[in-house]
């Protein structure tokens, strides 16, 4: 009997990584063993020759948002600052499978961002124009062109909020999140970087405003430099230093269906009706929604969010009617006032921060690693992440990626 | 679906409320006297604790009153403030 | 008095509501053109006292409480807010009464008669019908006659008023612009009862119905 | 293997109602009451598919939702992917096929109806087995409001799968009696075929009721808010890991009993039972009594229990203790099992015998179904005693009883259930005593012997030892994961995909933890298990979407004049939830020509627009003026009664977020208007500041948006039209000046008339109570007919205001724009000490001279309209990316008055560039556009008085 095509994943390599005891001292300690922490360590080693380094993970490696996201990769952001960083990430994605020698299942199947109102259309065209001038592949498609790319999408007029068109980024797509994290981890393990799991950072050692190490549930660890990559848990760490950050942690839910014959050729996102959908390699539909409104570290969200998400999904994709939800889950995303990240130096010497990625963290993974590594190695931001400093909240030079508000009058 | 205790209407489903974030962040008395950094604190910086959090909710679909509760951000257990007095931001 | 009041928000849905009514299950109809006045005043103030005297009953001070006079139903809407509902054409009279009783004291009296219309839902399955879109516990133990609540019904903000808990009868006060949506939603929700009168298959579900 | 599989009698099926169905192209017959699985077994069909990775034949392994193998694709009555044959109730016309991996979705629209309902109760009982029924009975008798739900079509749970007696009578009688009493109790809601799949905060549980293919509503989602919850969700039997443990004919022992007792079906004719505990003995005995030949009971334990030994001896069933099944033979179905003594240490097992069989019963013990307990944030612990996870700490208001709590004797389940039911009812204030429970003969249950991996087997056999049948994951896969350095159960789950299939690891979850523990040489408790997440069982998307579909997806808000607009068959624009007329095409007109005609009419004659959707808020109180001074950028306290002023609102960050007019109706009373989309947000925002920041201000806010129907009458002839329908308003410019209002009578109705203009033309805004709106609209339309009065929509309104350079919040702003950026410094008071947003205007970034300003743009007169959203660049030829951008076009139209295209744009230092030419990036062309003042028409404002 032939195996069902696509219903399974490629095998993992025979060896991934060790689980060493932490040493007493490292040149660099990265707090947070998620995608960003691992990618940062990787580029610190590869681009800057730093290998006396540990990545400390409070639980199991890449078990936070990296294990919980919907794996969408795109770079079609509005503002130059975001476009620069995300497009840099996109270029790295395009070579990452070879570089890590790991099957990341990176699939450039394109992403459609739907427009459901006249203002959506204006905003979409504005973003497409900005993307193209920034050298990012982007097109505006009318409803008929959208239907050609994704025939199962309901583009009829009778939708409550009809699809009036969409932006299309052909190079966008998805990858297999665990494989990405494990690819970085395996490479780091080979380069002698310590990946320390079940090691919770509980505080910092400091002399005045200079950070000299971290305190952990597995002992104190001295560090030349400490880089935070803890997403939703960042403020819990910085509170230890009295360092306030403008981030709020919210639940972000996702869900997955049973394995289905291929029906969905691309990735569809709709901010207006709060749903995004792709069909993963094994055949399961992967859906995400908007964040839950309230702060939470619970890694669980409210059910009405799921119901609303599925209502939108079935309206947009009538054929999903009898698909089944197998599993729902939630991550903890750290959101900033301008929906853009914070990456750079802190008021503390030798302490670096990367957080506030909200719902956009996964797609930025290699780009974050590249730029954050540069920031740590040179003690100054890479040009691409310079705009994402903390000062912008004081000056008002925000990078507002919320997009335009609903049209008035 | 949390049950949020409106001090007036009693416990109602989370969907009837609008979230207001951290409580007790008063509007500065003399905004014009503040430095940009101090002003940014008021505009953008809010506590983000893991555990008990004093936060504001508005009973949007009900009596439209704003009120404060203390909620554990890891379990969503809510401990209501008794006072019916107007809350502060 | 339609010549006085023109066209009600659900005039165009009168047939929909009537057609969705099923004897022995639910009846739906619009109660149009009522006078509705929003009153804001400090319940502890002398003004509140005076108003109580003027309208013939103290302003209800319990959340969700409804006071009745011959002419008026006075709905608690908030700690210092009430909605007075009177017969059509009486808005001016009610406002005058309230304004006079309020005098110079701080408070507000606003004619909101056009703001909301009313859908009356009666019949043994009223509670089940409303439960399809209302998360409040409408059981007679929890939501009794002359009790009201501001809440959501389907995706519309409403005021639910229990007129009679024993012979179930409810008023749903809904914003005029949402009224047609709500009427359509109610009709769709009631469709199964119409169907049941045809289908024997309904017997099992009736036996398991939640409206107990 | 041939022969009869359906017993001549017995079972709870209705033999008077045969049901015909098709599976994989073959016609079969079963009975009402069968599942697809029991009907297939009754027809001798055991293999129902092939496995996902290796294409190995797979059979029916269970009789319930834990089924890892028997996945089917429903073809008729309507395609549905990936259901388990063990949970599909047989019905006429059912056509199904085996499903090797991926399910198939229908291409036709789903004709079924789905809905949702909210329910409240004092006590929710999940599961209607012995524990659940007893719990519900105790609670119900107290008068408490009780809901009892069970996935199965009938109540009874595990009792349905046994011949147990209660009070010396078949258990069925007790089940029927209790069920009948519950149905007859007024405050009890009885929900069979209802799966509670989620448990959320504050005892909010979600269930889906399968009402049947023939009913009006196919599935109903229940949202239950329970004061107390009793979880009596039972347990799932655990299979055993051994070489060839996936062959069709291999079945959980308890499930085989269920097929015999509930469905009157023999799953085979000659069986071997392989077990680590007593439950397989019960199966062997029952199957024997039903006519199945039992080749042997193979027990890994050194000694079998006396009770079961005796029962086996009576029947001549041989027991092989301290033995294990170490291999199976057969192709499409098991034909034999190799039996070996359990080797001591690592010595390889020696095959003592091979027993022929067509049925291999397995039991590795029972896993309590702790899913909902765990979803409710209850903790679980590994019990060495029963070798399974059991509830540890429970959350408030949640009790777990019966097998779900690790209690496996019927007597104990009944007793603890009854007590939990009364305790739950008492907790909600009812005087409840535990209902008396029937006597049960079932004796004590001896714990299983922990058995995860059989010792001594060669590594080659790893590939034949399946841990997760659904994912085709073997011991070899787990060994590889461990060998790759994985030690976390979460990592190994992802590495092997164990537990990720449709069953979410109901049979494989803990089993894999046990295997991992052995391979790592640690305790199972250390390994733990992955998190239990909703839903407990798969739920159809449509069931959760319910009735919020089509037009009911989101409310459609309409105005009093909506039917008139409909009658014109005009296209509508969605503005928030509102439907607003977009333009009114006449026969043969496209949008452009219609809009040009409408614009021309307003500029030269008279037009009318339904503007009822604008938000309206009544602001009253002695401090109303002070309050408005704080929330608007400009000063409202100086506004005179009878006058109107335009106002801008900024958030504290200084960015414009709404605008509208402010009408002073009295010394202490204002009526303010907001944007259509912004009304609710503005009111809540105002209440926020009023209640939480300035509670000392004596101000009351009341939304009156829908109280008024509002008609804009605009154009040089608007005064003439209005004059024809009003007698008591002096419409002369000096008597009724611009930006003032008056009360009067319009078309015989009391109206409030304002002289405000969003087009720059002479204009009146007529406000009447909602239910007069249509009538007054008709009257005005009639009154203007000879002047060709022209109704116009949002598009024309947008063009006209753009010609005057009036911005639209949300179109010409995007949350990053200050009043100064808009060139509206005139609307920002310099006399006030403070107002919301003021401080932010002096931030480093907001005082930059090169901020983006709202300016006008003129493309070549003969060129096309430049699309809105177009980015602007400085150079006439595009350099390599990234290309610096100056800003973008926010509004762009063709002007009838100017007979040319024009636009508004946000441009870096725009006001300093007036006169310059920049380029719009359209497609990949560059279109030259000249930067101008934002006001294109009647700069002097001469036309507003007509």
Short mmCIF file of C-alpha atoms in Angstrom, two decimals, chain A residues 89-387:
data_model
loop_
_atom_site.label_atom_id
_atom_site.label_comp_id
_atom_site.label_asym_id
_atom_site.label_seq_id
_atom_site.Cartn_x
_atom_site.Cartn_y
_atom_site.Cartn_z
CA UNK A 89 14.54 37.87 7.53
CA UNK A 90 12.82 36.73 4.33
CA UNK A 91 16.12 36.65 2.44
CA UNK A 92 17.66 34.60 5.24
CA UNK A 93 14.68 32.22 5.22
CA UNK A 94 15.30 31.63 1.55
CA UNK A 95 18.74 30.18 2.30
CA UNK A 96 18.13 28.73 5.73
CA UNK A 97 17.27 25.16 4.78
CA UNK A 98 20.68 24.76 3.11
CA UNK A 99 22.55 26.72 5.74
CA UNK A 100 21.18 24.59 8.58
CA UNK A 101 21.08 21.42 6.48
CA UNK A 102 17.68 20.67 7.95
CA UNK A 103 14.31 20.10 6.28
CA UNK A 104 12.47 23.23 7.43
CA UNK A 105 9.57 22.63 5.03
CA UNK A 106 9.88 26.28 4.03
CA UNK A 107 7.16 26.64 1.43
CA UNK A 108 6.86 29.91 -0.48
CA UNK A 109 3.21 29.46 -1.38
CA UNK A 110 2.36 33.13 -1.05
CA UNK A 111 0.20 35.09 1.36
CA UNK A 112 -3.07 36.87 0.60
CA UNK A 113 -4.06 39.72 2.93
CA UNK A 114 -7.74 40.30 2.23
CA UNK A 115 -9.45 43.67 1.95
CA UNK A 116 -13.10 43.84 3.02
CA UNK A 117 -13.84 47.56 2.93
CA UNK A 118 -12.97 50.59 0.80
CA UNK A 119 -10.54 51.66 3.49
CA UNK A 120 -8.97 48.19 3.50
CA UNK A 121 -8.46 48.67 -0.24
CA UNK A 122 -6.77 52.06 0.24
CA UNK A 123 -4.55 50.71 2.99
CA UNK A 124 -3.70 47.64 0.96
CA UNK A 125 -2.69 49.61 -2.12
CA UNK A 126 -0.68 51.92 0.08
CA UNK A 127 1.17 48.96 1.57
CA UNK A 128 1.73 47.29 -1.80
CA UNK A 129 3.23 50.50 -3.15
CA UNK A 130 5.50 50.86 -0.15
CA UNK A 131 6.55 47.21 -0.44
CA UNK A 132 7.48 47.50 -4.10
CA UNK A 133 9.49 50.67 -3.57
CA UNK A 134 11.28 48.82 -0.76
CA UNK A 135 12.11 45.98 -3.14
CA UNK A 136 9.58 43.59 -1.62
CA UNK A 137 7.45 41.50 -3.94
CA UNK A 138 3.84 42.63 -3.59
CA UNK A 139 0.81 42.96 -5.80
CA UNK A 140 -2.73 44.26 -5.45
CA UNK A 141 -5.26 41.72 -6.71
CA UNK A 142 -8.94 42.31 -7.36
CA UNK A 143 -11.51 39.78 -6.17
CA UNK A 144 -11.38 37.76 -9.39
CA UNK A 145 -7.60 37.49 -9.27
CA UNK A 146 -7.89 36.43 -5.63
CA UNK A 147 -10.31 33.69 -6.65
CA UNK A 148 -7.84 32.45 -9.24
CA UNK A 149 -5.13 32.04 -6.64
CA UNK A 150 -7.40 30.59 -3.96
CA UNK A 151 -10.48 29.08 -5.64
CA UNK A 152 -11.96 27.78 -2.38
CA UNK A 153 -12.25 31.32 -1.01
CA UNK A 154 -15.74 32.80 -1.04
CA UNK A 155 -15.34 35.94 -3.15
CA UNK A 156 -19.06 36.37 -3.81
CA UNK A 157 -20.92 39.59 -3.11
CA UNK A 158 -23.20 37.98 -0.54
CA UNK A 159 -20.55 37.88 2.17
CA UNK A 160 -21.41 40.28 4.98
CA UNK A 161 -18.04 41.90 4.30
CA UNK A 162 -17.22 40.88 0.73
CA UNK A 163 -13.67 40.28 -0.40
CA UNK A 164 -12.87 43.43 -2.39
CA UNK A 165 -9.37 42.32 -3.23
CA UNK A 166 -6.15 41.42 -1.51
CA UNK A 167 -2.47 42.09 -1.35
CA UNK A 168 -0.37 39.20 -2.59
CA UNK A 169 3.20 38.41 -1.64
CA UNK A 170 4.30 35.40 -3.70
CA UNK A 171 7.53 34.84 -1.75
CA UNK A 172 5.68 34.58 1.54
CA UNK A 173 4.62 31.24 2.97
CA UNK A 174 5.06 28.89 5.88
CA UNK A 175 7.71 26.70 7.50
CA UNK A 176 7.64 23.97 10.15
CA UNK A 177 8.31 25.79 13.40
CA UNK A 178 9.82 22.89 15.39
CA UNK A 179 12.18 22.05 12.56
CA UNK A 180 13.39 25.65 12.42
CA UNK A 181 14.15 25.70 16.14
CA UNK A 182 15.74 22.27 16.07
CA UNK A 183 17.83 23.16 13.04
CA UNK A 184 19.33 26.11 14.90
CA UNK A 185 19.71 24.03 18.07
CA UNK A 186 21.53 21.22 16.30
CA UNK A 187 23.90 23.69 14.65
CA UNK A 188 24.57 25.39 17.98
CA UNK A 189 25.18 22.06 19.68
CA UNK A 190 27.75 21.22 17.01
CA UNK A 191 29.51 24.54 17.59
CA UNK A 192 29.77 23.81 21.30
CA UNK A 193 27.14 26.26 22.50
CA UNK A 194 25.36 25.08 25.66
CA UNK A 195 21.62 24.69 25.36
CA UNK A 196 20.43 24.52 28.95
CA UNK A 197 16.82 23.48 29.48
CA UNK A 198 14.70 23.61 32.63
CA UNK A 199 16.84 26.53 33.74
CA UNK A 200 14.74 29.48 34.87
CA UNK A 201 16.40 32.87 35.24
CA UNK A 202 15.26 34.32 38.57
CA UNK A 203 17.40 37.44 38.75
CA UNK A 204 20.53 39.26 37.67
CA UNK A 205 23.93 39.93 39.18
CA UNK A 206 25.04 43.51 38.72
CA UNK A 207 27.63 46.04 39.78
CA UNK A 208 25.87 49.35 39.66
CA UNK A 209 24.26 49.48 36.25
CA UNK A 210 26.53 46.83 34.81
CA UNK A 211 25.07 43.34 34.48
CA UNK A 212 27.58 40.62 35.35
CA UNK A 213 25.49 37.50 35.30
CA UNK A 214 22.20 35.79 35.94
CA UNK A 215 20.72 33.85 38.83
CA UNK A 216 18.93 30.71 37.81
CA UNK A 217 17.14 27.73 39.27
CA UNK A 218 20.30 25.83 38.35
CA UNK A 219 22.73 28.18 40.04
CA UNK A 220 24.33 31.54 39.36
CA UNK A 221 25.97 32.01 36.00
CA UNK A 222 28.45 34.78 35.28
CA UNK A 223 28.14 36.40 31.88
CA UNK A 224 30.05 39.01 29.90
CA UNK A 225 26.80 39.92 28.23
CA UNK A 226 23.18 39.00 28.88
CA UNK A 227 20.65 39.09 26.08
CA UNK A 228 16.94 38.76 26.77
CA UNK A 229 14.81 36.83 24.28
CA UNK A 230 11.91 35.81 26.49
CA UNK A 231 8.89 37.22 24.60
CA UNK A 232 5.85 37.27 26.89
CA UNK A 233 7.95 36.70 29.99
CA UNK A 234 10.31 39.61 29.37
CA UNK A 235 8.69 41.99 31.84
CA UNK A 236 8.83 39.35 34.56
CA UNK A 237 12.62 39.40 34.10
CA UNK A 238 13.10 43.14 33.74
CA UNK A 239 10.93 43.81 36.79
CA UNK A 240 13.82 42.23 38.71
CA UNK A 241 15.92 45.20 37.56
CA UNK A 242 13.23 47.82 37.91
CA UNK A 243 13.48 48.25 34.16
CA UNK A 244 10.04 49.12 32.82
CA UNK A 245 9.13 48.13 29.28
CA UNK A 246 6.06 49.22 27.31
CA UNK A 247 4.82 45.71 26.66
CA UNK A 248 1.69 43.83 27.64
CA UNK A 249 1.36 40.05 27.53
CA UNK A 250 -1.78 38.65 25.91
CA UNK A 251 -3.05 35.19 24.96
CA UNK A 252 -2.93 34.39 21.26
CA UNK A 253 -4.88 31.30 20.28
CA UNK A 254 -4.54 28.93 17.39
CA UNK A 255 -6.08 25.65 16.36
CA UNK A 256 -5.57 22.76 13.99
CA UNK A 257 -7.88 20.44 12.06
CA UNK A 258 -7.54 16.81 11.09
CA UNK A 259 -5.42 15.86 8.07
CA UNK A 260 -7.20 16.80 4.87
CA UNK A 261 -6.54 16.30 1.17
CA UNK A 262 -4.80 19.41 -0.20
CA UNK A 263 -7.42 22.11 -0.84
CA UNK A 264 -5.78 25.34 0.26
CA UNK A 265 -2.87 26.34 -1.96
CA UNK A 266 -1.71 29.45 -0.15
CA UNK A 267 -2.02 31.43 3.07
CA UNK A 268 -5.02 33.70 3.63
CA UNK A 269 -5.10 36.42 6.26
CA UNK A 270 -8.02 38.68 7.05
CA UNK A 271 -7.55 41.29 9.74
CA UNK A 272 -11.06 42.63 9.23
CA UNK A 273 -12.71 39.34 10.18
CA UNK A 274 -9.83 38.14 12.35
CA UNK A 275 -8.75 34.86 10.91
CA UNK A 276 -5.73 33.48 9.12
CA UNK A 277 -5.53 30.06 7.54
CA UNK A 278 -3.01 27.83 5.88
CA UNK A 279 -2.88 24.10 5.18
CA UNK A 280 0.25 22.56 6.63
CA UNK A 281 2.38 19.90 5.02
CA UNK A 282 0.66 16.90 6.58
CA UNK A 283 -2.69 18.27 5.42
CA UNK A 284 -4.05 19.84 8.59
CA UNK A 285 -5.61 23.29 8.46
CA UNK A 286 -3.83 25.70 10.79
CA UNK A 287 -5.87 28.69 11.93
CA UNK A 288 -5.10 31.69 14.07
CA UNK A 289 -7.22 34.56 15.37
CA UNK A 290 -6.70 37.96 16.95
CA UNK A 291 -5.26 38.21 20.46
CA UNK A 292 -7.53 37.99 23.49
CA UNK A 293 -8.19 41.45 24.90
CA UNK A 294 -6.84 41.05 28.42
CA UNK A 295 -3.37 40.49 29.87
CA UNK A 296 -2.57 36.89 30.62
CA UNK A 297 0.30 34.50 31.15
CA UNK A 298 -2.04 31.53 31.27
CA UNK A 299 -1.27 30.06 27.83
CA UNK A 300 -5.03 29.61 27.45
CA UNK A 301 -7.60 31.89 25.88
CA UNK A 302 -11.35 32.29 25.80
CA UNK A 303 -13.58 30.03 23.74
CA UNK A 304 -15.64 32.78 22.11
CA UNK A 305 -12.46 33.89 20.34
CA UNK A 306 -12.22 30.42 18.79
CA UNK A 307 -15.89 30.40 17.83
CA UNK A 308 -15.65 33.80 16.15
CA UNK A 309 -12.51 32.70 14.33
CA UNK A 310 -14.21 29.58 13.00
CA UNK A 311 -17.30 31.54 11.98
CA UNK A 312 -15.09 33.80 9.90
CA UNK A 313 -13.26 30.77 8.52
CA UNK A 314 -16.46 29.05 7.39
CA UNK A 315 -17.82 32.28 5.90
CA UNK A 316 -14.63 32.75 3.90
CA UNK A 317 -14.16 29.04 3.14
CA UNK A 318 -17.60 27.39 2.99
CA UNK A 319 -15.98 24.04 2.25
CA UNK A 320 -14.45 24.00 5.75
CA UNK A 321 -17.93 23.49 7.19
CA UNK A 322 -17.38 19.88 8.26
CA UNK A 323 -13.68 20.03 8.92
CA UNK A 324 -13.01 19.31 12.59
CA UNK A 325 -11.11 21.12 15.29
CA UNK A 326 -8.66 18.63 16.79
CA UNK A 327 -6.76 20.86 19.14
CA UNK A 328 -6.71 24.45 20.31
CA UNK A 329 -3.93 26.13 22.24
CA UNK A 330 -2.54 29.53 23.18
CA UNK A 331 0.76 31.31 23.42
CA UNK A 332 1.66 34.44 25.38
CA UNK A 333 2.53 37.32 23.06
CA UNK A 334 4.09 40.57 24.22
CA UNK A 335 2.48 43.54 22.53
CA UNK A 336 3.80 47.11 22.29
CA UNK A 337 1.84 50.36 21.89
CA UNK A 338 2.81 50.65 18.20
CA UNK A 339 2.64 46.93 17.36
CA UNK A 340 6.36 46.98 16.55
CA UNK A 341 9.15 45.24 18.37
CA UNK A 342 11.76 46.53 20.79
CA UNK A 343 15.31 45.46 20.05
CA UNK A 344 18.52 47.04 21.26
CA UNK A 345 20.47 48.36 24.17
CA UNK A 346 19.08 48.99 27.64
CA UNK A 347 19.97 51.48 30.38
CA UNK A 348 22.05 48.61 31.83
CA UNK A 349 25.55 47.92 30.54
CA UNK A 350 25.88 44.47 28.95
CA UNK A 351 22.14 43.88 29.00
CA UNK A 352 20.25 43.70 25.72
CA UNK A 353 16.57 43.38 25.07
CA UNK A 354 14.53 41.86 22.28
CA UNK A 355 10.79 41.71 22.85
CA UNK A 356 7.45 43.11 21.80
CA UNK A 357 7.11 41.01 18.68
CA UNK A 358 3.47 40.45 19.39
CA UNK A 359 2.08 38.15 16.72
CA UNK A 360 4.97 38.66 14.30
CA UNK A 361 7.84 36.90 16.02
CA UNK A 362 8.16 33.69 14.05
CA UNK A 363 8.46 35.24 10.60
CA UNK A 364 11.22 37.52 11.87
CA UNK A 365 13.25 34.75 13.49
CA UNK A 366 16.41 34.71 11.35
CA UNK A 367 16.31 38.48 10.87
CA UNK A 368 16.07 39.01 14.61
CA UNK A 369 18.91 36.57 15.18
CA UNK A 370 21.11 38.36 12.65
CA UNK A 371 20.45 41.90 13.92
CA UNK A 372 20.28 41.09 17.62
CA UNK A 373 23.58 39.20 17.35
CA UNK A 374 25.14 42.28 15.74
CA UNK A 375 23.71 44.49 18.49
CA UNK A 376 25.15 42.24 21.19
CA UNK A 377 28.52 41.74 19.51
CA UNK A 378 29.15 45.43 18.72
CA UNK A 379 27.23 46.87 21.66
CA UNK A 380 25.32 49.00 19.19
CA UNK A 381 22.24 48.31 17.10
CA UNK A 382 22.44 47.00 13.57
CA UNK A 383 21.06 49.67 11.20
CA UNK A 384 18.03 47.47 10.62
CA UNK A 385 16.98 47.36 14.25
CA UNK A 386 18.15 50.86 15.22
CA UNK A 387 14.61 52.25 14.76
#
